[in-house]
Short mmCIF file of C-alpha atoms and ligand atoms in Angstrom, two decimals:
data_model
loop_
_atom_site.label_atom_id
_atom_site.label_comp_id
_atom_site.label_asym_id
_atom_site.label_seq_id
_atom_site.Cartn_x
_atom_site.Cartn_y
_atom_site.Cartn_z
CA MET A 1 67.96 15.91 114.50
CA ASN A 2 70.76 14.26 116.37
CA LYS A 3 73.82 16.20 117.42
CA SER A 4 76.25 14.83 114.84
CA LEU A 5 73.81 15.59 112.02
CA ILE A 6 73.47 19.15 113.20
CA VAL A 7 77.26 19.43 113.32
CA SER A 8 77.64 18.05 109.78
CA VAL A 9 75.00 20.41 108.40
CA PHE A 10 76.77 23.27 110.13
CA VAL A 11 80.15 22.22 108.70
CA LEU A 12 78.61 21.89 105.24
CA LEU A 13 77.05 25.34 105.46
CA LEU A 14 80.36 26.79 106.61
CA ALA A 15 82.14 25.17 103.70
CA LEU A 16 79.53 26.48 101.27
CA GLY A 17 79.80 29.92 102.81
CA ASN A 18 83.57 29.93 102.36
CA LYS A 19 83.24 28.65 98.84
CA ALA A 20 80.81 31.42 97.95
CA PHE A 21 83.36 33.96 99.17
CA ALA A 22 86.24 32.23 97.42
CA ASN A 23 84.34 32.76 94.20
CA LYS A 24 83.22 36.25 95.07
CA PRO A 25 85.55 37.88 97.57
CA ASN A 26 85.02 41.49 98.51
CA VAL A 27 87.67 43.60 96.83
CA ILE A 28 89.27 46.71 98.28
CA VAL A 29 91.83 48.55 96.18
CA ILE A 30 93.76 51.05 98.29
CA MET A 31 95.53 53.40 95.90
CA ALA A 32 98.08 55.76 97.40
CA ASP A 33 98.99 58.99 95.64
CA ASP A 34 102.60 59.72 94.63
CA LEU A 35 103.93 56.92 96.86
CA GLY A 36 107.29 55.64 95.65
CA TYR A 37 108.73 52.13 95.57
CA GLY A 38 111.05 52.85 98.50
CA ASP A 39 108.67 54.90 100.64
CA ILE A 40 107.43 52.23 103.06
CA GLY A 41 109.12 49.89 105.48
CA CYS A 42 108.48 46.61 103.67
CA TYR A 43 110.06 48.10 100.53
CA GLY A 44 113.18 49.19 102.36
CA ALA A 45 112.39 52.62 103.83
CA LYS A 46 114.98 53.14 106.58
CA PRO A 47 114.25 56.43 108.43
CA LYS A 48 113.86 55.60 112.09
CA ASN A 49 110.47 57.22 112.59
CA LEU A 50 108.99 56.57 109.17
CA LYS A 51 107.01 53.61 110.40
CA THR A 52 104.42 51.80 108.29
CA PRO A 53 103.45 48.81 110.45
CA HIS A 54 99.99 48.29 108.96
CA ILE A 55 101.11 48.24 105.33
CA ASP A 56 104.11 46.13 106.34
CA ARG A 57 101.77 43.62 107.92
CA LEU A 58 99.84 43.28 104.66
CA ALA A 59 103.17 42.49 103.00
CA LYS A 60 104.28 40.12 105.73
CA GLU A 61 101.09 38.10 105.70
CA GLY A 62 100.23 38.65 102.04
CA LEU A 63 102.12 38.90 98.79
CA ARG A 64 104.59 41.71 98.12
CA PHE A 65 105.40 42.32 94.46
CA THR A 66 108.81 43.52 93.35
CA ASN A 67 107.58 44.05 89.77
CA GLY A 68 104.25 45.74 90.52
CA TYR A 69 103.38 48.78 88.41
CA CYS A 70 100.88 51.48 87.76
CA SER A 71 100.50 52.27 84.07
CA ALA A 72 101.51 55.95 84.06
CA SER A 73 103.72 58.26 86.06
CA THR A 74 100.95 60.76 86.73
CA CYS A 75 97.62 60.39 88.41
CA THR A 76 94.85 60.86 85.85
CA PRO A 77 96.19 58.42 83.23
CA THR A 78 96.85 55.71 85.84
CA ARG A 79 93.35 56.08 87.26
CA TYR A 80 91.85 56.09 83.76
CA SER A 81 93.65 52.85 82.91
CA PHE A 82 92.85 51.26 86.24
CA LEU A 83 89.12 51.85 85.72
CA THR A 84 88.93 51.16 81.99
CA GLY A 85 91.60 48.48 81.51
CA THR A 86 92.86 50.46 78.52
CA TYR A 87 96.14 52.36 78.27
CA ALA A 88 95.42 56.05 78.81
CA PHE A 89 97.38 57.16 75.74
CA ARG A 90 94.60 55.64 73.63
CA GLY A 91 91.97 57.95 75.18
CA LYS A 92 91.20 61.64 74.73
CA ASN A 93 92.23 64.26 77.32
CA THR A 94 93.65 61.65 79.64
CA GLY A 95 96.56 63.79 80.89
CA ILE A 96 96.48 65.47 84.33
CA ALA A 97 92.92 66.82 84.58
CA PRO A 98 92.36 70.54 85.30
CA PRO A 99 89.87 71.71 87.99
CA SER A 100 87.03 72.14 85.50
CA SER A 101 87.55 68.97 83.49
CA PRO A 102 84.45 67.11 82.33
CA LEU A 103 84.32 63.36 82.99
CA ILE A 104 87.05 61.88 80.80
CA ILE A 105 85.85 58.26 80.86
CA PRO A 106 83.06 58.11 78.25
CA LYS A 107 79.80 56.80 79.70
CA ASP A 108 79.58 53.97 77.19
CA VAL A 109 83.03 52.59 78.00
CA TYR A 110 82.88 49.30 79.86
CA THR A 111 84.66 49.73 83.18
CA LEU A 112 86.02 47.76 86.10
CA PRO A 113 83.13 48.87 88.36
CA ASP A 114 80.69 47.95 85.56
CA LEU A 115 81.94 44.40 85.50
CA MET A 116 81.92 44.20 89.29
CA GLN A 117 78.26 45.27 89.24
CA LYS A 118 77.57 42.60 86.62
CA ALA A 119 79.11 40.07 88.99
CA GLY A 120 76.63 41.13 91.67
CA TYR A 121 78.87 43.49 93.64
CA LYS A 122 78.02 46.78 95.30
CA THR A 123 80.63 49.31 94.21
CA ALA A 124 82.01 52.52 95.72
CA VAL A 125 84.79 55.03 95.30
CA VAL A 126 85.91 57.08 98.28
CA GLY A 127 88.67 59.70 98.02
CA LYS A 128 90.47 61.46 95.21
CA TRP A 129 88.76 61.29 91.83
CA HIS A 130 90.70 63.50 89.39
CA LEU A 131 88.93 62.07 86.33
CA GLY A 132 86.61 65.01 85.76
CA LEU A 133 82.88 65.49 86.32
CA GLY A 134 80.13 66.62 83.97
CA GLU A 135 79.37 66.52 80.26
CA THR A 136 82.04 67.01 77.62
CA GLY A 137 82.18 70.65 76.56
CA VAL A 138 80.35 71.68 79.72
CA GLY A 139 82.30 70.37 82.70
CA PRO A 140 81.23 70.33 86.34
CA GLN A 141 78.09 72.28 87.25
CA TRP A 142 79.08 72.75 90.87
CA ASN A 143 75.71 74.06 92.09
CA GLU A 144 73.64 71.51 90.26
CA GLU A 145 73.79 67.78 89.68
CA LEU A 146 77.39 66.84 89.03
CA LYS A 147 77.00 64.27 86.33
CA PRO A 148 78.09 62.24 84.57
CA GLY A 149 80.58 61.07 87.15
CA PRO A 150 81.41 57.84 88.97
CA LEU A 151 77.74 56.82 89.29
CA GLU A 152 77.39 56.88 85.50
CA ILE A 153 80.37 54.61 84.95
CA GLY A 154 79.61 51.77 87.34
CA PHE A 155 79.82 52.99 90.93
CA ASP A 156 76.81 52.71 93.26
CA TYR A 157 78.23 55.24 95.68
CA SER A 158 80.86 57.94 95.57
CA PHE A 159 82.34 60.28 98.15
CA LEU A 160 84.96 62.40 96.47
CA LEU A 161 87.60 64.99 96.53
CA PRO A 162 86.64 65.98 92.97
CA THR A 163 90.06 66.90 91.53
CA THR A 164 93.29 66.77 93.48
CA ASN A 165 93.73 68.92 96.52
CA ASP A 166 96.20 71.41 95.05
CA ARG A 167 93.41 72.27 92.60
CA VAL A 168 90.23 74.14 93.51
CA PRO A 169 87.61 73.67 94.98
CA GLN A 170 88.09 72.19 98.50
CA VAL A 171 84.66 70.57 98.82
CA TYR A 172 83.40 67.00 99.07
CA VAL A 173 81.14 65.62 96.38
CA GLU A 174 78.79 62.89 97.57
CA ASN A 175 77.15 61.12 94.68
CA HIS A 176 75.82 63.93 92.47
CA ARG A 177 76.06 66.84 94.87
CA VAL A 178 78.57 69.08 96.62
CA LEU A 179 78.07 68.15 100.27
CA ASN A 180 76.71 70.89 102.58
CA LEU A 181 76.45 73.47 99.80
CA ASP A 182 74.30 76.42 100.83
CA PRO A 183 72.31 77.57 97.78
CA LYS A 184 72.55 81.14 99.11
CA ASP A 185 76.35 80.94 98.78
CA PRO A 186 76.87 79.32 95.38
CA LEU A 187 80.22 77.89 94.42
CA TRP A 188 82.00 79.54 91.51
CA VAL A 189 85.11 77.92 90.02
CA GLY A 190 87.12 79.41 87.18
CA ARG A 191 90.44 80.06 85.58
CA LYS A 192 90.53 83.84 85.93
CA LYS A 193 90.72 85.96 89.03
CA PRO A 194 87.05 86.67 89.86
CA SER A 195 87.64 90.24 91.09
CA PRO A 196 90.62 92.60 91.32
CA ASP A 197 90.71 92.32 95.11
CA HIS A 198 90.46 88.50 95.25
CA PRO A 199 93.30 87.36 97.57
CA THR A 200 95.80 85.01 95.92
CA GLY A 201 99.04 83.28 96.74
CA VAL A 202 100.79 86.18 95.01
CA THR A 203 99.00 89.14 96.61
CA HIS A 204 98.75 87.57 100.09
CA ARG A 205 101.86 85.41 100.06
CA LYS A 206 102.90 86.52 103.56
CA THR A 207 99.68 85.16 105.07
CA LEU A 208 100.14 81.60 103.78
CA LYS A 209 100.69 78.76 106.22
CA MET A 210 102.52 76.85 103.51
CA ASP A 211 104.27 78.79 100.76
CA TRP A 212 104.23 77.71 97.11
CA SER A 213 107.36 77.06 95.06
CA HIS A 214 105.90 76.86 91.56
CA GLY A 215 102.34 77.25 90.28
CA HIS A 216 99.78 76.87 93.08
CA ASN A 217 99.45 80.61 93.65
CA SER A 218 95.79 81.35 92.90
CA THR A 219 92.86 81.18 95.36
CA ILE A 220 93.77 80.72 99.03
CA HIS A 221 91.87 78.29 101.23
CA ASN A 222 92.96 77.17 104.69
CA GLY A 223 96.10 79.29 104.36
CA ILE A 224 97.22 77.43 101.23
CA SER A 225 97.02 78.82 97.71
CA ARG A 226 95.92 76.46 94.93
CA ILE A 227 95.72 75.95 91.19
CA GLY A 228 92.64 77.81 89.91
CA PHE A 229 90.18 80.28 91.41
CA TYR A 230 86.97 79.89 93.38
CA THR A 231 84.52 81.80 95.49
CA GLY A 232 81.49 80.85 97.57
CA GLY A 233 80.52 77.44 98.93
CA HIS A 234 81.98 78.35 102.33
CA ALA A 235 79.81 75.96 104.33
CA ALA A 236 80.91 73.11 102.08
CA ARG A 237 84.66 73.64 102.37
CA PHE A 238 86.80 71.09 104.17
CA ARG A 239 90.03 71.36 106.09
CA ASP A 240 92.97 69.63 104.39
CA GLU A 241 93.91 68.17 107.77
CA ASP A 242 90.68 66.14 107.88
CA LEU A 243 90.75 64.36 104.51
CA ALA A 244 92.27 61.06 105.65
CA ASP A 245 89.85 60.77 108.56
CA LYS A 246 86.94 61.45 106.23
CA TRP A 247 87.95 58.74 103.76
CA VAL A 248 88.16 56.22 106.59
CA GLU A 249 84.85 57.32 108.12
CA LYS A 250 82.95 57.14 104.82
CA SER A 251 84.53 53.82 103.84
CA ASN A 252 83.67 52.30 107.19
CA GLU A 253 80.08 53.48 106.91
CA TRP A 254 79.76 52.07 103.43
CA ILE A 255 81.36 48.73 104.31
CA ALA A 256 79.00 48.37 107.29
CA LYS A 257 76.01 49.01 105.02
CA ASN A 258 77.16 46.60 102.34
CA LYS A 259 78.83 43.86 104.31
CA ASP A 260 76.17 41.30 103.47
CA ASN A 261 76.77 41.60 99.69
CA PRO A 262 80.03 41.16 97.89
CA PHE A 263 81.48 44.65 97.59
CA PHE A 264 84.16 46.51 95.65
CA LEU A 265 85.68 49.57 97.28
CA PHE A 266 88.15 51.86 95.53
CA PHE A 267 89.84 53.66 98.42
CA ALA A 268 91.62 56.54 96.70
CA SER A 269 93.81 58.16 99.31
CA HIS A 270 95.11 61.68 98.71
CA ASP A 271 98.32 60.96 100.63
CA LEU A 272 101.10 61.88 99.71
CA HIS A 273 99.96 64.35 97.10
CA VAL A 274 100.60 68.07 97.61
CA PRO A 275 99.64 70.06 99.53
CA ARG A 276 100.81 67.54 102.10
CA ILE A 277 98.87 68.54 105.20
CA PRO A 278 98.63 65.72 107.72
CA HIS A 279 96.12 65.80 110.54
CA GLU A 280 97.56 67.52 113.62
CA ARG A 281 98.04 64.17 115.36
CA PHE A 282 100.43 63.02 112.63
CA GLN A 283 102.37 66.27 112.27
CA GLY A 284 106.03 65.69 113.13
CA LYS A 285 105.56 61.93 113.56
CA SER A 286 107.96 60.79 110.83
CA GLY A 287 110.89 62.95 111.87
CA MET A 288 111.00 64.04 108.24
CA SER A 289 108.82 66.65 106.54
CA TYR A 290 105.05 66.52 106.13
CA ARG A 291 105.80 64.19 103.21
CA GLY A 292 106.92 61.59 105.74
CA ASP A 293 104.07 62.40 108.11
CA VAL A 294 101.41 61.74 105.48
CA ILE A 295 102.99 58.33 104.83
CA VAL A 296 102.43 57.58 108.52
CA GLN A 297 98.86 58.87 108.10
CA LEU A 298 98.31 56.68 105.03
CA ASP A 299 99.53 53.70 107.02
CA TRP A 300 97.04 54.54 109.76
CA CYS A 301 94.22 54.53 107.17
CA VAL A 302 95.24 51.06 106.01
CA GLY A 303 95.20 49.85 109.62
CA GLU A 304 91.72 51.29 110.16
CA LEU A 305 90.31 49.60 107.05
CA ILE A 306 91.71 46.24 108.13
CA LYS A 307 90.27 46.81 111.60
CA THR A 308 86.87 47.35 109.98
CA LEU A 309 87.16 44.10 108.04
CA LYS A 310 88.07 42.29 111.27
CA LYS A 311 85.16 43.87 113.11
CA HIS A 312 82.71 42.51 110.53
CA ASP A 313 84.56 39.22 110.34
CA LEU A 314 85.32 39.82 106.67
CA GLU A 315 89.11 39.52 106.60
CA LYS A 316 89.07 36.04 105.10
CA ASP A 317 86.45 37.05 102.57
CA THR A 318 88.21 40.10 101.22
CA LEU A 319 90.99 40.60 98.72
CA VAL A 320 92.87 43.77 99.65
CA VAL A 321 95.24 45.36 97.16
CA PHE A 322 97.62 48.12 98.10
CA CYS A 323 99.16 50.15 95.26
CA SER A 324 100.10 53.67 94.12
CA ASP A 325 99.10 55.90 91.19
CA ASN A 326 102.61 57.04 90.25
CA GLY A 327 106.11 57.30 91.65
CA PRO A 328 107.48 59.80 94.14
CA VAL A 329 108.23 63.50 93.87
CA GLY A 330 110.03 65.85 96.24
CA ASP A 331 109.06 69.44 95.52
CA ASP A 332 105.77 69.33 93.64
CA GLY A 333 104.92 72.99 93.99
CA TYR A 334 104.95 73.81 97.70
CA LYS A 335 107.79 74.67 100.06
CA ASP A 336 107.11 71.79 102.43
CA GLU A 337 110.77 70.82 103.01
CA ALA A 338 110.19 67.41 101.44
CA LEU A 339 113.58 67.51 99.74
CA GLU A 340 115.42 69.26 102.53
CA LYS A 341 114.35 66.67 105.08
CA MET A 342 114.70 63.62 102.83
CA GLY A 343 118.12 62.75 104.30
CA ASP A 344 119.31 59.39 102.98
CA HIS A 345 115.78 58.20 102.27
CA LYS A 346 115.34 56.98 98.71
CA PRO A 347 111.66 57.40 97.82
CA ALA A 348 112.01 55.49 94.53
CA GLY A 349 114.11 52.78 96.17
CA PRO A 350 116.80 51.49 93.82
CA TYR A 351 115.14 53.00 90.73
CA GLY A 352 115.78 56.15 88.76
CA GLY A 353 113.26 58.88 88.02
CA GLY A 354 109.92 59.28 89.75
CA LYS A 355 106.63 61.05 89.11
CA TYR A 356 106.35 62.41 85.51
CA SER A 357 109.10 60.08 84.31
CA VAL A 358 109.18 56.94 82.19
CA LEU A 359 112.10 55.65 84.21
CA GLU A 360 111.21 52.77 86.50
CA GLY A 361 110.74 55.07 89.49
CA GLY A 362 107.77 56.65 87.70
CA THR A 363 105.62 53.53 87.60
CA ARG A 364 107.25 50.72 89.56
CA THR A 365 105.54 51.21 92.88
CA PRO A 366 104.53 49.33 96.02
CA PHE A 367 102.06 46.57 95.16
CA ILE A 368 100.71 44.16 97.76
CA THR A 369 97.86 41.65 97.67
CA TYR A 370 96.41 40.38 100.92
CA TRP A 371 93.70 37.77 101.46
CA PRO A 372 94.19 35.73 104.61
CA GLY A 373 93.50 32.05 104.12
CA THR A 374 93.74 32.30 100.33
CA ILE A 375 96.95 34.17 99.51
CA GLU A 376 100.03 32.61 101.07
CA HIS A 377 102.57 35.08 102.31
CA GLY A 378 105.63 35.69 100.23
CA VAL A 379 107.38 37.89 97.72
CA SER A 380 106.53 37.72 94.02
CA ASP A 381 108.69 38.84 91.13
CA LYS A 382 105.85 38.46 88.62
CA MET A 383 105.14 41.57 86.56
CA VAL A 384 101.64 42.93 87.30
CA CYS A 385 100.02 46.31 86.73
CA THR A 386 97.04 48.21 88.08
CA ILE A 387 95.60 48.11 84.54
CA ASP A 388 95.19 44.33 84.90
CA PHE A 389 92.55 44.26 87.65
CA ALA A 390 89.69 44.54 85.14
CA THR A 391 90.39 41.40 83.13
CA SER A 392 91.84 39.51 86.10
CA LEU A 393 88.73 40.05 88.21
CA ALA A 394 86.35 39.54 85.27
CA ASN A 395 87.80 36.10 84.57
CA HIS A 396 87.88 35.21 88.23
CA LEU A 397 84.23 36.22 88.63
CA LYS A 398 83.27 34.64 85.30
CA VAL A 399 81.97 37.85 83.84
CA GLU A 400 82.44 38.28 80.14
CA ILE A 401 83.98 41.54 79.01
CA PRO A 402 83.12 42.81 75.53
CA GLU A 403 85.78 42.28 72.90
CA GLU A 404 86.18 46.03 72.40
CA ALA A 405 86.64 46.78 76.14
CA CYS A 406 89.60 46.64 78.52
CA LEU A 407 91.98 46.68 75.59
CA ASP A 408 95.23 46.35 77.49
CA SER A 409 94.16 44.59 80.66
CA LEU A 410 95.66 41.11 81.02
CA ASP A 411 94.59 38.23 83.23
CA VAL A 412 97.24 38.00 85.95
CA MET A 413 94.83 36.75 88.63
CA ASP A 414 96.89 33.67 89.44
CA ALA A 415 99.93 35.87 89.94
CA LEU A 416 97.91 38.27 92.13
CA LEU A 417 96.84 35.31 94.25
CA GLY A 418 100.36 33.88 94.33
CA LYS A 419 99.39 30.57 92.76
CA LYS A 420 102.17 28.15 91.89
CA GLY A 421 103.30 28.33 88.27
CA ALA A 422 101.36 31.58 87.73
CA LYS A 423 102.48 33.88 84.97
CA GLY A 424 102.71 37.62 85.13
CA ARG A 425 102.92 40.02 82.22
CA THR A 426 105.60 39.46 79.61
CA HIS A 427 105.52 43.10 78.52
CA LEU A 428 104.33 46.47 79.76
CA VAL A 429 104.06 49.95 78.27
CA GLN A 430 104.80 52.74 80.75
CA GLN A 431 103.72 56.28 79.93
CA ASP A 432 104.35 59.65 81.49
CA ASN A 433 101.42 62.04 81.14
CA GLY A 434 98.83 62.35 78.40
CA ARG A 435 99.06 61.35 74.76
CA GLY A 436 102.07 61.38 72.55
CA GLY A 437 104.39 61.82 75.47
CA ASN A 438 107.20 59.52 76.37
CA TYR A 439 107.10 55.78 76.75
CA GLY A 440 108.87 53.04 78.60
CA TYR A 441 108.52 49.52 77.29
CA ARG A 442 109.59 46.61 79.43
CA VAL A 443 110.13 43.01 78.34
CA GLY A 444 111.95 40.77 80.83
CA ASN A 445 114.98 42.65 82.04
CA TRP A 446 115.14 44.88 78.99
CA LYS A 447 113.75 48.38 79.13
CA LEU A 448 113.27 50.60 76.12
CA GLN A 449 112.79 54.33 76.60
CA ARG A 450 111.22 56.29 73.80
CA HIS A 451 111.02 60.05 74.11
CA ASP A 452 108.38 61.48 71.80
CA SER A 453 107.11 64.55 73.55
CA LYS A 454 107.74 67.68 71.51
CA LYS A 455 107.74 69.79 74.64
CA LYS A 456 110.04 67.62 76.62
CA ARG A 457 111.86 66.14 73.71
CA ASN A 458 114.93 64.20 74.73
CA VAL A 459 114.44 65.00 78.33
CA VAL A 460 114.32 62.78 81.37
CA VAL A 461 112.57 64.19 84.38
CA ASN A 462 113.99 63.10 87.69
CA GLN A 463 112.69 63.40 91.21
CA LYS A 464 114.00 66.88 91.68
CA LEU A 465 112.32 68.02 88.48
CA ALA A 466 115.71 68.78 87.01
CA ASN A 467 115.84 67.88 83.35
CA SER A 468 118.73 66.00 81.87
CA PRO A 469 119.16 65.11 78.22
CA ALA A 470 118.27 61.65 76.91
CA PRO A 471 118.34 60.27 73.38
CA ARG A 472 115.05 59.60 71.59
CA LEU A 473 115.55 55.84 71.95
CA ALA A 474 117.53 54.18 74.69
CA LEU A 475 117.92 50.64 76.00
CA TYR A 476 118.73 49.46 79.49
CA ASP A 477 119.31 46.17 81.29
CA LEU A 478 117.29 46.51 84.48
CA SER A 479 118.94 43.50 86.11
CA LYS A 480 122.24 45.39 86.22
CA ASP A 481 121.15 48.97 85.86
CA PRO A 482 117.93 49.74 87.78
CA ARG A 483 118.62 53.45 87.57
CA GLU A 484 118.72 53.36 83.74
CA LYS A 485 122.02 55.15 83.39
CA ASN A 486 123.92 52.93 81.02
CA ASN A 487 122.36 53.12 77.56
CA LEU A 488 123.04 49.81 75.75
CA ALA A 489 121.27 50.73 72.51
CA GLU A 490 124.41 50.83 70.39
CA LYS A 491 125.70 47.53 71.73
CA ASN A 492 122.39 45.74 71.16
CA PRO A 493 120.95 47.04 67.89
CA GLU A 494 118.86 43.87 67.32
CA ILE A 495 117.13 44.05 70.68
CA LEU A 496 116.60 47.77 70.26
CA LYS A 497 115.00 47.25 66.87
CA LYS A 498 112.79 44.40 68.04
CA MET A 499 111.53 46.29 71.08
CA LYS A 500 111.04 49.50 69.13
CA ASN A 501 108.89 47.62 66.60
CA GLU A 502 106.92 45.79 69.28
CA LEU A 503 106.14 49.04 71.07
CA GLN A 504 105.09 50.65 67.79
CA LYS A 505 102.83 47.70 67.08
CA ILE A 506 101.12 47.97 70.46
CA LEU A 507 100.55 51.68 69.81
CA ASP A 508 99.27 51.08 66.25
CA ASP A 509 97.12 48.02 67.01
CA GLY A 510 95.03 50.03 69.44
CA ARG A 511 95.05 47.10 71.85
CA SER A 512 97.31 44.57 73.51
CA ARG A 513 94.78 42.15 75.03
C1 LIG B 1 101.10 69.42 88.02
C2 LIG B 1 101.24 70.25 89.28
C3 LIG B 1 101.61 69.30 90.41
C4 LIG B 1 100.60 68.17 90.51
C5 LIG B 1 100.45 67.47 89.18
C6 LIG B 1 99.37 66.43 89.19
C7 LIG B 1 102.08 72.55 88.97
C8 LIG B 1 103.29 73.43 88.80
N1 LIG B 1 102.31 71.24 89.12
O1 LIG B 1 100.70 70.25 86.97
O2 LIG B 1 101.68 69.98 91.61
O3 LIG B 1 99.35 68.66 90.91
O4 LIG B 1 100.12 68.41 88.18
O5 LIG B 1 99.70 65.39 90.01
O6 LIG B 1 100.97 73.05 88.97
S1 LIG B 1 98.91 64.04 89.93
O7 LIG B 1 99.54 63.12 90.85
O8 LIG B 1 97.55 64.33 90.29
O9 LIG B 1 99.05 63.58 88.55
CA1 LIG B 2 99.54 60.98 91.80
#
């Protein structure tokens, strides 16, 4: 073969290689926990030492969305919708999952990881799960095989914090097993105090390294009392300080093992959920409270993942998405000075409300897509939601999804990739927690709030968890009133009626795709 022929064959192979990846990029979804719209530099965070250079770089070189959403203002329903492509209020028991929740995504539901597997991907979830484990009516069998779980709904590998870290137990679950569990020291998890002398956040409050402010006063582990009780499993227990490092370590291992196939990694960070316990090397770094420090820690994780992609020369072959599972909260049950040391920082940016709320701050969250060489850098005002990945990726990968699956997931792939003329969503339902709660419904600049919850009837929950009254139906113009303070319902009865009916139809139809 002469030289020029060799060169042309090489160029052709390179082109084919790139094309294969353009059709099947690796996908990493980095989902932060309780991270608000205004919490990171590229979304306007100002505090001098609250630095997020790695996330900011994704935004600078990728696409930063100003209308990016998660579908609910609490964790479990957002994660449910992200994985199923269906609004959580349509499912059973999709509110915040308790420590002993069984798997809440039915095994026969077609999921995002299912469709990625169909497309030939290896799939993994590393980090916080909070979608339950075990059979319905039974729940997690901690000392046995923990299934069904992620492996039964489309993941090839899982390395989990099974619930959320303010809930018991503090153990890792790798695939079907609690990691490092000594059978001679079985793990018991329950709702009632296991013995009269079992130390709790109430009886041993003085010994705690971080005091609780509400709830979170049952079993103590690592000097922090939690929701729920447990005993045993001592060899399996982790230190809160080490979670972020572990997620990075396990992700890196898995990427290295799977780098020759297309892969899908759901990196489910626990930062900034309570208890906010950064690794010692991040403590004090933000100049704020631990809430700020775990943002710095989260940013470090993002940097490490990108470093890993670079190391394997995969940056140009990987679509990275950075998002959050719900908006911000100050005091979420521990006295960690989050509110006291907030200063002028506005965790929800210009928006009102936050976690638990149907105001914009509850679901409008950081949302960045990054794929060097494919996504041009910029800022997008297209409306996109974490619920849309399923249909967007399915269409991109040419995988058919069954008619009765992913009922509310829309194809916004062109918008995610920043293509010219791309359309985002025209409407979005925002929910708080669980079924029959409160709803937000957004169309263009109009925002309808509908407060249904019997418990929290006519109540708006704001970042400080203080409740203020709200009418059952209210209408806001987000272009002028991002904090949703000026109810325009009376002045715009037609728009109110139209949006109220549209929302009702989406609820009644059982689908919006
Ligand atoms: C609440 C907890 C809160 C947090 C939340 C779930 C109390 C008083 N509050 O019930 O601390 O754990 O559930 O958060 O227990 S989420 O981000 O996982 O949805
Ligand atoms: Ca959350």
